[in-house]
Amino acid sequence: MDTIPQTPFLDSLEKKYRYRSSWGNLVITIIVCGVIGFFLGLLAFSEKSLWLGLLAFFMLLVFLLGIYMAIVAIWGHLELKLTNDGIYIPNTWRWDSYIFIPYSGVTLVQLFKVQANTFLQLSVGKKKYALVLAWFPHKGDFLEIVETVCNRLPDLVRIDPHLLPKGSK
């Protein structure tokens, strides 16, 4: 699917949902990676260790990514939009664009967990797009999207009911 620069047509819009990283995750990422990166950098200079320097550089990159995601969370106004024809997922790298996933192009729908994170993954050919429960301000929004997708694409759904978050159907 392609990134498109415009928002979806309002006449086909069914519902929109706020979609951004949680503040708890951002703050933890920024603080932990910033502190660890700083001390690894100091240690790398004092020990003249290339490996510690590379680790410090990696932590700096994750720290900067956390800062960027915080900026996106504040000013990005990211929204996931459901239409009659598909889903518009906001592009976190370009705030003014969306990735359109038409229901007709979806080949598989999966729900899975990685540690405590729940993901809804939509496969379109070889590409996979994941929606993360933690990025929705309300768990009910995520469950509504899962229900909508499952109702629209019942033959493509591979979801273990035990994976649905508590409080869902």
Short mmCIF file of N, CA, C and O in Angstrom, two decimals, residues 11-68:
data_model
loop_
_atom_site.label_atom_id
_atom_site.label_comp_id
_atom_site.label_asym_id
_atom_site.label_seq_id
_atom_site.Cartn_x
_atom_site.Cartn_y
_atom_site.Cartn_z
N ASP A 11 -16.74 11.88 3.30
CA ASP A 11 -18.02 11.23 3.11
C ASP A 11 -17.95 9.72 3.33
O ASP A 11 -18.95 9.08 3.62
N SER A 12 -16.76 9.13 3.22
CA SER A 12 -16.63 7.69 3.45
C SER A 12 -16.11 7.38 4.85
O SER A 12 -15.96 6.22 5.21
N LEU A 13 -15.83 8.40 5.64
CA LEU A 13 -15.28 8.21 6.98
C LEU A 13 -16.35 7.67 7.92
O LEU A 13 -17.42 8.24 8.05
N GLU A 14 -16.04 6.53 8.55
CA GLU A 14 -16.95 5.96 9.53
C GLU A 14 -16.61 6.41 10.95
O GLU A 14 -17.47 6.80 11.70
N LYS A 15 -15.33 6.32 11.28
CA LYS A 15 -14.91 6.66 12.63
C LYS A 15 -13.42 6.96 12.63
O LYS A 15 -12.67 6.44 11.82
N LYS A 16 -13.00 7.82 13.56
CA LYS A 16 -11.57 8.08 13.70
C LYS A 16 -11.18 7.92 15.17
O LYS A 16 -11.98 8.12 16.07
N TYR A 17 -9.92 7.53 15.37
CA TYR A 17 -9.40 7.24 16.70
C TYR A 17 -8.05 7.92 16.88
O TYR A 17 -7.21 7.89 15.99
N ARG A 18 -7.83 8.49 18.04
CA ARG A 18 -6.51 9.06 18.37
C ARG A 18 -5.53 7.90 18.45
O ARG A 18 -5.84 6.85 19.00
N TYR A 19 -4.33 8.10 17.89
CA TYR A 19 -3.34 7.03 17.82
C TYR A 19 -1.96 7.61 18.07
O TYR A 19 -1.40 8.29 17.22
N ARG A 20 -1.42 7.38 19.26
CA ARG A 20 -0.09 7.88 19.61
C ARG A 20 0.50 7.01 20.70
O ARG A 20 -0.21 6.34 21.43
N SER A 21 1.79 7.07 20.82
CA SER A 21 2.49 6.29 21.82
C SER A 21 2.12 6.77 23.22
O SER A 21 1.87 7.95 23.43
N SER A 22 2.11 5.85 24.17
CA SER A 22 1.74 6.22 25.53
C SER A 22 2.87 7.02 26.19
O SER A 22 4.05 6.80 25.95
N TRP A 23 2.46 7.96 27.04
CA TRP A 23 3.44 8.82 27.72
C TRP A 23 4.35 8.04 28.64
O TRP A 23 5.53 8.34 28.77
N GLY A 24 3.83 7.01 29.28
CA GLY A 24 4.65 6.21 30.18
C GLY A 24 5.82 5.57 29.45
O GLY A 24 6.97 5.63 29.90
N ASN A 25 5.53 4.98 28.30
CA ASN A 25 6.59 4.35 27.50
C ASN A 25 7.60 5.37 27.01
O ASN A 25 8.80 5.11 27.00
N LEU A 26 7.11 6.53 26.58
CA LEU A 26 8.02 7.56 26.08
C LEU A 26 8.96 8.07 27.16
O LEU A 26 10.16 8.20 26.95
N VAL A 27 8.41 8.38 28.32
CA VAL A 27 9.22 8.92 29.42
C VAL A 27 10.27 7.90 29.86
O VAL A 27 11.44 8.24 30.03
N ILE A 28 9.86 6.65 29.99
CA ILE A 28 10.81 5.61 30.40
C ILE A 28 11.92 5.46 29.35
O ILE A 28 13.10 5.39 29.68
N THR A 29 11.53 5.42 28.07
CA THR A 29 12.52 5.29 27.00
C THR A 29 13.51 6.44 27.01
O THR A 29 14.72 6.24 26.92
N ILE A 30 12.99 7.65 27.11
CA ILE A 30 13.85 8.83 27.07
C ILE A 30 14.80 8.86 28.26
O ILE A 30 16.02 9.05 28.10
N ILE A 31 14.29 8.64 29.45
CA ILE A 31 15.13 8.70 30.65
C ILE A 31 16.16 7.57 30.68
O ILE A 31 17.36 7.80 30.85
N VAL A 32 15.69 6.34 30.50
CA VAL A 32 16.60 5.20 30.61
C VAL A 32 17.67 5.24 29.53
O VAL A 32 18.86 5.10 29.81
N CYS A 33 17.28 5.45 28.29
CA CYS A 33 18.26 5.47 27.20
C CYS A 33 19.19 6.67 27.31
O CYS A 33 20.38 6.57 26.99
N GLY A 34 18.67 7.80 27.75
CA GLY A 34 19.51 8.98 27.93
C GLY A 34 20.57 8.76 29.00
O GLY A 34 21.76 9.05 28.79
N VAL A 35 20.16 8.23 30.14
CA VAL A 35 21.10 8.01 31.26
C VAL A 35 22.12 6.92 30.91
O VAL A 35 23.33 7.11 31.07
N ILE A 36 21.61 5.79 30.40
CA ILE A 36 22.52 4.69 30.06
C ILE A 36 23.48 5.12 28.94
O ILE A 36 24.68 4.84 28.99
N GLY A 37 22.96 5.81 27.94
CA GLY A 37 23.80 6.27 26.84
C GLY A 37 24.88 7.22 27.31
O GLY A 37 26.04 7.15 26.87
N PHE A 38 24.51 8.14 28.22
CA PHE A 38 25.49 9.10 28.75
C PHE A 38 26.62 8.38 29.48
O PHE A 38 27.81 8.62 29.21
N PHE A 39 26.26 7.47 30.39
CA PHE A 39 27.29 6.78 31.16
C PHE A 39 28.09 5.80 30.30
O PHE A 39 29.30 5.63 30.52
N LEU A 40 27.46 5.16 29.33
CA LEU A 40 28.21 4.30 28.41
C LEU A 40 29.20 5.13 27.59
O LEU A 40 30.31 4.69 27.31
N GLY A 41 28.78 6.33 27.19
CA GLY A 41 29.67 7.22 26.45
C GLY A 41 30.88 7.62 27.27
O GLY A 41 32.01 7.60 26.78
N LEU A 42 30.65 7.98 28.54
CA LEU A 42 31.77 8.31 29.42
C LEU A 42 32.71 7.13 29.61
O LEU A 42 33.94 7.27 29.54
N LEU A 43 32.12 5.96 29.80
CA LEU A 43 32.92 4.75 30.00
C LEU A 43 33.69 4.40 28.72
O LEU A 43 34.86 3.99 28.78
N ALA A 44 33.06 4.59 27.58
CA ALA A 44 33.72 4.28 26.30
C ALA A 44 34.93 5.18 26.09
O ALA A 44 35.97 4.72 25.61
N PHE A 45 34.80 6.47 26.45
CA PHE A 45 35.94 7.38 26.30
C PHE A 45 37.05 7.07 27.27
O PHE A 45 38.23 7.11 26.91
N SER A 46 36.69 6.74 28.50
CA SER A 46 37.75 6.45 29.49
C SER A 46 38.43 5.11 29.22
O SER A 46 39.63 4.98 29.43
N GLU A 47 37.69 4.13 28.76
CA GLU A 47 38.26 2.81 28.47
C GLU A 47 38.76 2.68 27.04
O GLU A 47 39.37 1.67 26.69
N LYS A 48 38.43 3.67 26.21
CA LYS A 48 38.78 3.65 24.78
C LYS A 48 38.29 2.36 24.12
O LYS A 48 39.00 1.68 23.39
N SER A 49 37.02 2.04 24.42
CA SER A 49 36.41 0.81 23.92
C SER A 49 35.45 1.13 22.77
O SER A 49 34.50 1.91 22.93
N LEU A 50 35.71 0.51 21.63
CA LEU A 50 34.84 0.69 20.47
C LEU A 50 33.45 0.12 20.73
O LEU A 50 32.44 0.72 20.37
N TRP A 51 33.38 -1.06 21.37
CA TRP A 51 32.09 -1.70 21.63
C TRP A 51 31.22 -0.86 22.54
O TRP A 51 30.01 -0.72 22.29
N LEU A 52 31.80 -0.30 23.58
CA LEU A 52 31.02 0.56 24.48
C LEU A 52 30.60 1.83 23.75
O LEU A 52 29.49 2.33 23.97
N GLY A 53 31.45 2.33 22.87
CA GLY A 53 31.10 3.50 22.09
C GLY A 53 29.93 3.22 21.15
O GLY A 53 29.03 4.05 20.99
N LEU A 54 29.93 2.05 20.53
CA LEU A 54 28.82 1.67 19.66
C LEU A 54 27.52 1.49 20.45
O LEU A 54 26.45 1.89 19.99
N LEU A 55 27.63 0.90 21.63
CA LEU A 55 26.44 0.76 22.49
C LEU A 55 25.91 2.14 22.92
O LEU A 55 24.69 2.36 22.93
N ALA A 56 26.81 3.03 23.27
CA ALA A 56 26.41 4.39 23.65
C ALA A 56 25.73 5.09 22.47
O ALA A 56 24.72 5.78 22.64
N PHE A 57 26.26 4.90 21.26
CA PHE A 57 25.68 5.50 20.06
C PHE A 57 24.28 4.94 19.82
O PHE A 57 23.34 5.68 19.49
N PHE A 58 24.10 3.63 19.98
CA PHE A 58 22.79 3.01 19.82
C PHE A 58 21.80 3.59 20.83
O PHE A 58 20.65 3.90 20.49
N MET A 59 22.22 3.73 22.08
CA MET A 59 21.34 4.30 23.11
C MET A 59 20.99 5.75 22.78
O MET A 59 19.86 6.19 23.01
N LEU A 60 21.93 6.49 22.22
CA LEU A 60 21.66 7.85 21.79
C LEU A 60 20.59 7.87 20.69
O LEU A 60 19.68 8.70 20.70
N LEU A 61 20.68 6.93 19.74
CA LEU A 61 19.67 6.85 18.68
C LEU A 61 18.29 6.53 19.23
O LEU A 61 17.29 7.15 18.83
N VAL A 62 18.22 5.61 20.18
CA VAL A 62 16.92 5.27 20.79
C VAL A 62 16.40 6.46 21.61
O VAL A 62 15.20 6.76 21.60
N PHE A 63 17.30 7.15 22.30
CA PHE A 63 16.93 8.36 23.04
C PHE A 63 16.33 9.40 22.09
O PHE A 63 15.28 9.98 22.37
N LEU A 64 16.99 9.64 20.96
CA LEU A 64 16.50 10.61 19.98
C LEU A 64 15.17 10.17 19.36
O LEU A 64 14.29 11.00 19.12
N LEU A 65 15.02 8.88 19.14
CA LEU A 65 13.74 8.36 18.65
C LEU A 65 12.63 8.62 19.68
O LEU A 65 11.52 9.00 19.31
N GLY A 66 12.94 8.43 20.95
CA GLY A 66 11.97 8.72 22.01
C GLY A 66 11.58 10.20 22.04
O GLY A 66 10.40 10.54 22.19
N ILE A 67 12.56 11.07 21.85
CA ILE A 67 12.28 12.51 21.78
C ILE A 67 11.38 12.82 20.58
O ILE A 67 10.40 13.56 20.69
N TYR A 68 11.71 12.23 19.44
CA TYR A 68 10.89 12.45 18.23
C TYR A 68 9.45 11.97 18.46
O TYR A 68 8.50 12.66 18.09
#
